[in-house]
CSV table of C-alpha atoms in Angstrom, one decimal:
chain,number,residue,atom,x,y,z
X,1,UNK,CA,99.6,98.2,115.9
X,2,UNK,CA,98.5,96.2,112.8
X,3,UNK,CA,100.9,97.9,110.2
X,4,UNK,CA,104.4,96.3,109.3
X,5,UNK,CA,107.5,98.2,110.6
X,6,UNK,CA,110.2,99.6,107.9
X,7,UNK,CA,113.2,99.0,109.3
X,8,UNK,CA,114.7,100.4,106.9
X,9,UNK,CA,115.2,101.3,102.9
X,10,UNK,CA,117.1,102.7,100.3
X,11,UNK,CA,118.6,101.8,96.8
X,12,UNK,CA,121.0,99.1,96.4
X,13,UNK,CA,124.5,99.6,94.4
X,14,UNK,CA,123.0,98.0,91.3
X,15,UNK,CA,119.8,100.7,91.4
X,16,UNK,CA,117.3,98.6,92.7
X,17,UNK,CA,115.0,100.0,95.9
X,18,UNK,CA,114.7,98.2,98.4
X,19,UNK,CA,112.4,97.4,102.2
X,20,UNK,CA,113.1,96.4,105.1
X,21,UNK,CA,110.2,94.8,107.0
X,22,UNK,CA,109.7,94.0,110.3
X,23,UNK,CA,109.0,89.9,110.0
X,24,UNK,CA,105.7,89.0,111.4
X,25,UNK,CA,104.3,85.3,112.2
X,26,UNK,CA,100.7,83.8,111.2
X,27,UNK,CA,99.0,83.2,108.4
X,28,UNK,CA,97.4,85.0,105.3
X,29,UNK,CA,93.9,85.8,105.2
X,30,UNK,CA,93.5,83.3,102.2
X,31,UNK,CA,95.3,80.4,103.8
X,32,UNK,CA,92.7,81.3,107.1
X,33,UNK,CA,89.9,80.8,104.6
X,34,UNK,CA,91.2,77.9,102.7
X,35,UNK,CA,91.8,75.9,105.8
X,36,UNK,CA,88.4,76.8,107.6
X,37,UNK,CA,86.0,78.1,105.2
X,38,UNK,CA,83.8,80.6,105.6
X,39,UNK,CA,84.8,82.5,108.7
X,40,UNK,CA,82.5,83.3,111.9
X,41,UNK,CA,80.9,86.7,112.3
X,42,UNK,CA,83.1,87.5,115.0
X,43,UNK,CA,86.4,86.6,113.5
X,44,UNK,CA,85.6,88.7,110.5
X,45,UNK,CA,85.0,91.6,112.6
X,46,UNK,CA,88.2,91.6,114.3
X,47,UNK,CA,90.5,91.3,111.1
X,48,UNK,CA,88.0,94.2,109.4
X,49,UNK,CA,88.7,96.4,112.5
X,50,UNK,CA,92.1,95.5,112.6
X,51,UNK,CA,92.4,96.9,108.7
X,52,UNK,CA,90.5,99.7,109.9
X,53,UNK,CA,92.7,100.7,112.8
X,54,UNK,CA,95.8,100.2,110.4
X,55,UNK,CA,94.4,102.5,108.3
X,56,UNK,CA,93.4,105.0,110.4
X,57,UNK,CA,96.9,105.2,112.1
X,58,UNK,CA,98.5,105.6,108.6
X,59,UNK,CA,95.5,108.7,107.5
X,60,UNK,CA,96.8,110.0,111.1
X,61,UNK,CA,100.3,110.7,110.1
X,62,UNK,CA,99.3,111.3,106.3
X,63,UNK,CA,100.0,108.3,104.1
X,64,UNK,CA,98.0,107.9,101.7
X,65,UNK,CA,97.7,104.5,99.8
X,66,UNK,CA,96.9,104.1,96.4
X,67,UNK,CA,94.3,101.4,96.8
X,68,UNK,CA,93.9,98.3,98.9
X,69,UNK,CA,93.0,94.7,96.8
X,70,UNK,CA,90.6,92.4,97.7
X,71,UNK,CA,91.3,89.1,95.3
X,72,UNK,CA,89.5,85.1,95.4
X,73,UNK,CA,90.9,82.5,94.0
């Protein structure tokens, strides 16, 4: 839960790598934002345990990201 599946991936004939994603349907945290403003207590808890969970899962089976981005318009 809360992390994208990889299909799969590999390098194309031309040398480019490639993903692929499991497709997922909602909305981006900045669209969420733009089109409600500041968001409730409760709803920010969810998506920050959500982030927290994903994480966690990934630490679990030892991937380790490089650095996770936080950006405002």
């Amino acid at each position: 839960p809360n992390i994208v599946e990889i299909h799969d991936w590999g390098t194309a004939e031309d040398g480019r790598l490639f993903l692929i994603l499991e497709r997922l349907r909602g909305k981006e945290l900045a669209a969420l934002i733009r089109e409600n403003g500041t968001l409730t207590p409760r709803v920010t808890r969810t998506i920050g345990l959500d982030h927290l969970r994903a994480l966690e899962a990934s630490h679990a089976v030892g991937v380790v990201h490089r650095c996770l981005l936080y950006t405002s318009d």
